[in-house]
Short mmCIF file of C-alpha atoms in Angstrom, two decimals:
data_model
loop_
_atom_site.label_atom_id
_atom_site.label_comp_id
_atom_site.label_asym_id
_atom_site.label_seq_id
_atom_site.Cartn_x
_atom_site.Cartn_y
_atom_site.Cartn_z
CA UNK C 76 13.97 -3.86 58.28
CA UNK C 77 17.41 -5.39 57.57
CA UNK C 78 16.93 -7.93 60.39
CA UNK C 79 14.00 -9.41 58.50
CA UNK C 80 15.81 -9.46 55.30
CA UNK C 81 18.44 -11.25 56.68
CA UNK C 82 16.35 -14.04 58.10
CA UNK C 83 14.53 -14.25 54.93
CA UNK C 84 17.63 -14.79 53.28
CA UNK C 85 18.85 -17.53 55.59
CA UNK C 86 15.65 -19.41 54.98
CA UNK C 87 15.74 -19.35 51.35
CA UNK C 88 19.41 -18.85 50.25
CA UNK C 89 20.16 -22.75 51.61
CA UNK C 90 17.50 -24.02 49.66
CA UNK C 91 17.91 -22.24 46.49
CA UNK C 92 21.35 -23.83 46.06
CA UNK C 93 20.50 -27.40 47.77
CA UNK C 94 17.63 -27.11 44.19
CA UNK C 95 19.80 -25.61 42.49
CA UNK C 96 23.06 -27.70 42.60
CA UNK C 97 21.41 -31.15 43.88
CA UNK C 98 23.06 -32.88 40.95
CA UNK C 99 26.76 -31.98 41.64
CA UNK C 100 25.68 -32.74 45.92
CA UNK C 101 24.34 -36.14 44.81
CA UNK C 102 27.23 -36.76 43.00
CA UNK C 103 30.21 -35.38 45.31
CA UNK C 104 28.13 -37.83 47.97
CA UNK C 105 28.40 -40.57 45.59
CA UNK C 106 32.15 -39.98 44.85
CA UNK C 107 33.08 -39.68 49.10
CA UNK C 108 31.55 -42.66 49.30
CA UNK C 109 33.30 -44.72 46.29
CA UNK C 110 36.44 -43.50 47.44
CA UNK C 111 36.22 -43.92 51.22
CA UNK C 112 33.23 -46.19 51.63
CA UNK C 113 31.45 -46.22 54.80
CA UNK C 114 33.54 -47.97 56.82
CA UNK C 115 36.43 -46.57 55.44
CA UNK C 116 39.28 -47.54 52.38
CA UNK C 117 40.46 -50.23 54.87
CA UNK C 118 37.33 -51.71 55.35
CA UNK C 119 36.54 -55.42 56.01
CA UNK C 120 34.39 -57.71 53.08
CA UNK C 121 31.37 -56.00 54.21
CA UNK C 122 32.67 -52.07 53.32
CA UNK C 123 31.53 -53.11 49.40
CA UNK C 124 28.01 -54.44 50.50
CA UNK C 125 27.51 -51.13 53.28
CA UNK C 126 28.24 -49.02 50.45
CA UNK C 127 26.08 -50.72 47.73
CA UNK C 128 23.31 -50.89 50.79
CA UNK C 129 23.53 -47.21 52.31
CA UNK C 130 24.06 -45.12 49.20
CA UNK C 131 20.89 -45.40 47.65
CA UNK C 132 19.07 -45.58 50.92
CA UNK C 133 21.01 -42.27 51.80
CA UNK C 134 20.10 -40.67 48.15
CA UNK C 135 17.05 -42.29 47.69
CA UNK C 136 15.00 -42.68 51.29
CA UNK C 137 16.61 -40.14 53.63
CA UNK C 138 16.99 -37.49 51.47
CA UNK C 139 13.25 -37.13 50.12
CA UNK C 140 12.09 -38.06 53.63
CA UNK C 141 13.98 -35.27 55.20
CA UNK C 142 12.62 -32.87 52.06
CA UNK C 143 9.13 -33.29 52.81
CA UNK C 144 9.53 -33.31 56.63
CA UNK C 145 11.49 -29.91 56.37
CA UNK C 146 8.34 -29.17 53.40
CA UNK C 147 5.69 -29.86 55.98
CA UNK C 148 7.73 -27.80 58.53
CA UNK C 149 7.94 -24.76 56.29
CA UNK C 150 4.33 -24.98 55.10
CA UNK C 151 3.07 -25.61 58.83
CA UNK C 152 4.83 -22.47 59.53
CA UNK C 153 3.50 -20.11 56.86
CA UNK C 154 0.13 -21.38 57.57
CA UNK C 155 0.35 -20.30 60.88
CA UNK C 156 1.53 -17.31 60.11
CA UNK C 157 -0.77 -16.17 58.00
CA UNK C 158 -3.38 -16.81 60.12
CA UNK C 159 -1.62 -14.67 62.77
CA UNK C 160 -1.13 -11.89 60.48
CA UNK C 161 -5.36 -12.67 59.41
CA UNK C 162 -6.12 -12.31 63.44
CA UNK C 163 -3.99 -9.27 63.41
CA UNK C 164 -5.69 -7.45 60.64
CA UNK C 165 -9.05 -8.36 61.66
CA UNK C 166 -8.46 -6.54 65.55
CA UNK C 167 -7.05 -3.52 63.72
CA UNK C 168 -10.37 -3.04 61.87
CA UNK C 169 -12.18 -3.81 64.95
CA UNK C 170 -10.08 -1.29 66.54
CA UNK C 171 -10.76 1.14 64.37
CA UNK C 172 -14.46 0.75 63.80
CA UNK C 173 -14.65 1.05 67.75
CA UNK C 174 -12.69 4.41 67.61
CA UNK C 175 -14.80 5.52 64.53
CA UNK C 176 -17.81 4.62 66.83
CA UNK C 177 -16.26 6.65 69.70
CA UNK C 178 -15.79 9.55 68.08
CA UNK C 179 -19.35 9.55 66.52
CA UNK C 180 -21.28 9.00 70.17
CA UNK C 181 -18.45 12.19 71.38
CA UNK C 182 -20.03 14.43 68.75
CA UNK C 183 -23.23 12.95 69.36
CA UNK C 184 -22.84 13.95 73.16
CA UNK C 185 -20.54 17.04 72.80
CA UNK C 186 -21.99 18.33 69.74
CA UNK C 187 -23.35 21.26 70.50
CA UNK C 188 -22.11 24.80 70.58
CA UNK C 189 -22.05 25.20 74.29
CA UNK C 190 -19.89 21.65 74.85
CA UNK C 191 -17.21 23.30 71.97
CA UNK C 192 -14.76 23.15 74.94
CA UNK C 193 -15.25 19.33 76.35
CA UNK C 194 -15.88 18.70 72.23
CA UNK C 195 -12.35 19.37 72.00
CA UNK C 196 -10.68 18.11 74.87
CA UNK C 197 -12.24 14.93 73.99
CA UNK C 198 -10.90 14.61 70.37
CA UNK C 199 -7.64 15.97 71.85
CA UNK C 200 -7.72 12.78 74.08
CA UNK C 201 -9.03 10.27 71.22
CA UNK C 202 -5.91 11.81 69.04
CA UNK C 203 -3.40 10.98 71.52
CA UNK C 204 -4.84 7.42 72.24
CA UNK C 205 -4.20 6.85 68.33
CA UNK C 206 -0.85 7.69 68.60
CA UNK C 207 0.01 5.96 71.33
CA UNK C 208 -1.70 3.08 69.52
CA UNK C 209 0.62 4.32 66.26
CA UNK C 210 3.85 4.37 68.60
CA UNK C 211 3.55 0.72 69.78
CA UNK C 212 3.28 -0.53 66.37
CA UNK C 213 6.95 0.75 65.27
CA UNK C 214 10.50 -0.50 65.86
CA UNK C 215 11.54 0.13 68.99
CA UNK C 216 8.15 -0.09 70.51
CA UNK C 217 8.82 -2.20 73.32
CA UNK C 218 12.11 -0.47 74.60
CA UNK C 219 9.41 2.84 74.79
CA UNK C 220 6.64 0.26 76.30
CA UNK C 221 9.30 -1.45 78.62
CA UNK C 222 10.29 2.74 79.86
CA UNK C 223 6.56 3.24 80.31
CA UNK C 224 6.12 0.39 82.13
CA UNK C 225 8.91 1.10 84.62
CA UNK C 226 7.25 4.75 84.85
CA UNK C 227 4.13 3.47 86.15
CA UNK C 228 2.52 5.26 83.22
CA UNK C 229 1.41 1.97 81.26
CA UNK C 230 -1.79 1.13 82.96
CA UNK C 231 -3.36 4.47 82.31
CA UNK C 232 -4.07 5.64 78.91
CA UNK C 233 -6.22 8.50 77.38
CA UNK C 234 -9.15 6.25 77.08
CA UNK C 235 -9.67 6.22 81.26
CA UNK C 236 -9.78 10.44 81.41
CA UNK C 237 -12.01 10.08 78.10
CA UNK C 238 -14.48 7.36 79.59
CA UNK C 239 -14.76 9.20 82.88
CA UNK C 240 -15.37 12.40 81.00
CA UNK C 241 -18.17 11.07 78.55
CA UNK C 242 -19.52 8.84 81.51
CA UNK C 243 -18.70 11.19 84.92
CA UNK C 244 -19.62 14.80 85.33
CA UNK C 245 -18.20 16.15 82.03
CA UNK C 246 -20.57 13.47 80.20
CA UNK C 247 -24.00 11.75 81.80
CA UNK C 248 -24.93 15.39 83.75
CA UNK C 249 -23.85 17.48 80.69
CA UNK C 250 -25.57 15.80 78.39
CA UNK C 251 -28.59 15.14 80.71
CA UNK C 252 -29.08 18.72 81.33
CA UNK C 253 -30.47 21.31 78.29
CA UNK C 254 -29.31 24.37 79.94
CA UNK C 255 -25.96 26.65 78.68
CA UNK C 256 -25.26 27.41 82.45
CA UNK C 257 -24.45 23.25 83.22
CA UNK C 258 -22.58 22.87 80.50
CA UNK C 259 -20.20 25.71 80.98
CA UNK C 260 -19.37 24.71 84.27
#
């Protein structure tokens, strides 16, 4: 989104030009400090030897040292990044492997004719799970989680009415039984 642009920009704009135009910076630096000096035009006999000292320790120490701090920084950062976004990735495909594997042990225990009806309601309830799962992951997610929340609705999800249907009445003594007359109750 534009918010992400525009920090992406900030990052890399700055250092573009610092690249780009480090000649002309090194030498406007140079040129403040010929004419003013560090201690100033009015400065005492050592003004000459501050400025013959600290110019090429400010151009030729600092600056590099402060370029591969800021380096390390920015390289630190990515790294951890990416490793987020790797962690990330990896629990979605867990996450969806484990609703694959639901919905293969719901057809496995509603599968039959006679369990059409709980076959259904089931998948109905696996569905809305995924897009509940599907609505957190947009913008705006957390004003809709933070509304939730305040609703009381947030620690209850499809996944309780679906476990205590495959593992309560509608599941273990359904699927226990073989008879048409227990599982149309």
């Amino acid at each position: 989104d534009q918010q992400d642009i525009n920090l992406l920009l900030i990052a890399i704009v700055p250092s573009l030009l610092a690249f780009s135009f480090w000649d002309e910076i090194s030498f406007a630096l140079s040129t403040f400090l010929d004419v003013h000096g560090v201690l100033g035009a009015a400065g005492a006999d050592g003004a000459q030897f501050a400025n013959n000292l600290l110019r090429p320790t400010i151009t030729g120490v600092v600056v590099p040292v402060i370029s591969i701090a800021l380096a390390t920084l920015v390289s630190t950062t990515v790294n951890v990044l990416r490793a987020r976004q790797v962690d990330i990735r990896a629990l979605v495909n867990k996450e969806a492997c484990d609703l694959r594997l639901l919905r293969r042990a719901m057809f496995g225990m509603f599968g039959t004719r006679q369990h059409a009806g709980r076959r259904s309601r089931a998948l109905t309830l696996l569905t809305a799970y995924v897009a509940q799962i599907n609505r957190e992951c947009h913008p705006g997610a957390i004003d809709s989680l933070e509304e939730l929340e305040l609703s009381g609705g947030i620690a209850t999800n499809e996944l309780d009415r679906l476990s205590a249907m495959m593992h309560g009445v509608d599941g273990a003594a359904v699927s226990r039984q073989g008879s048409v007359e227990v599982a149309d109750d």
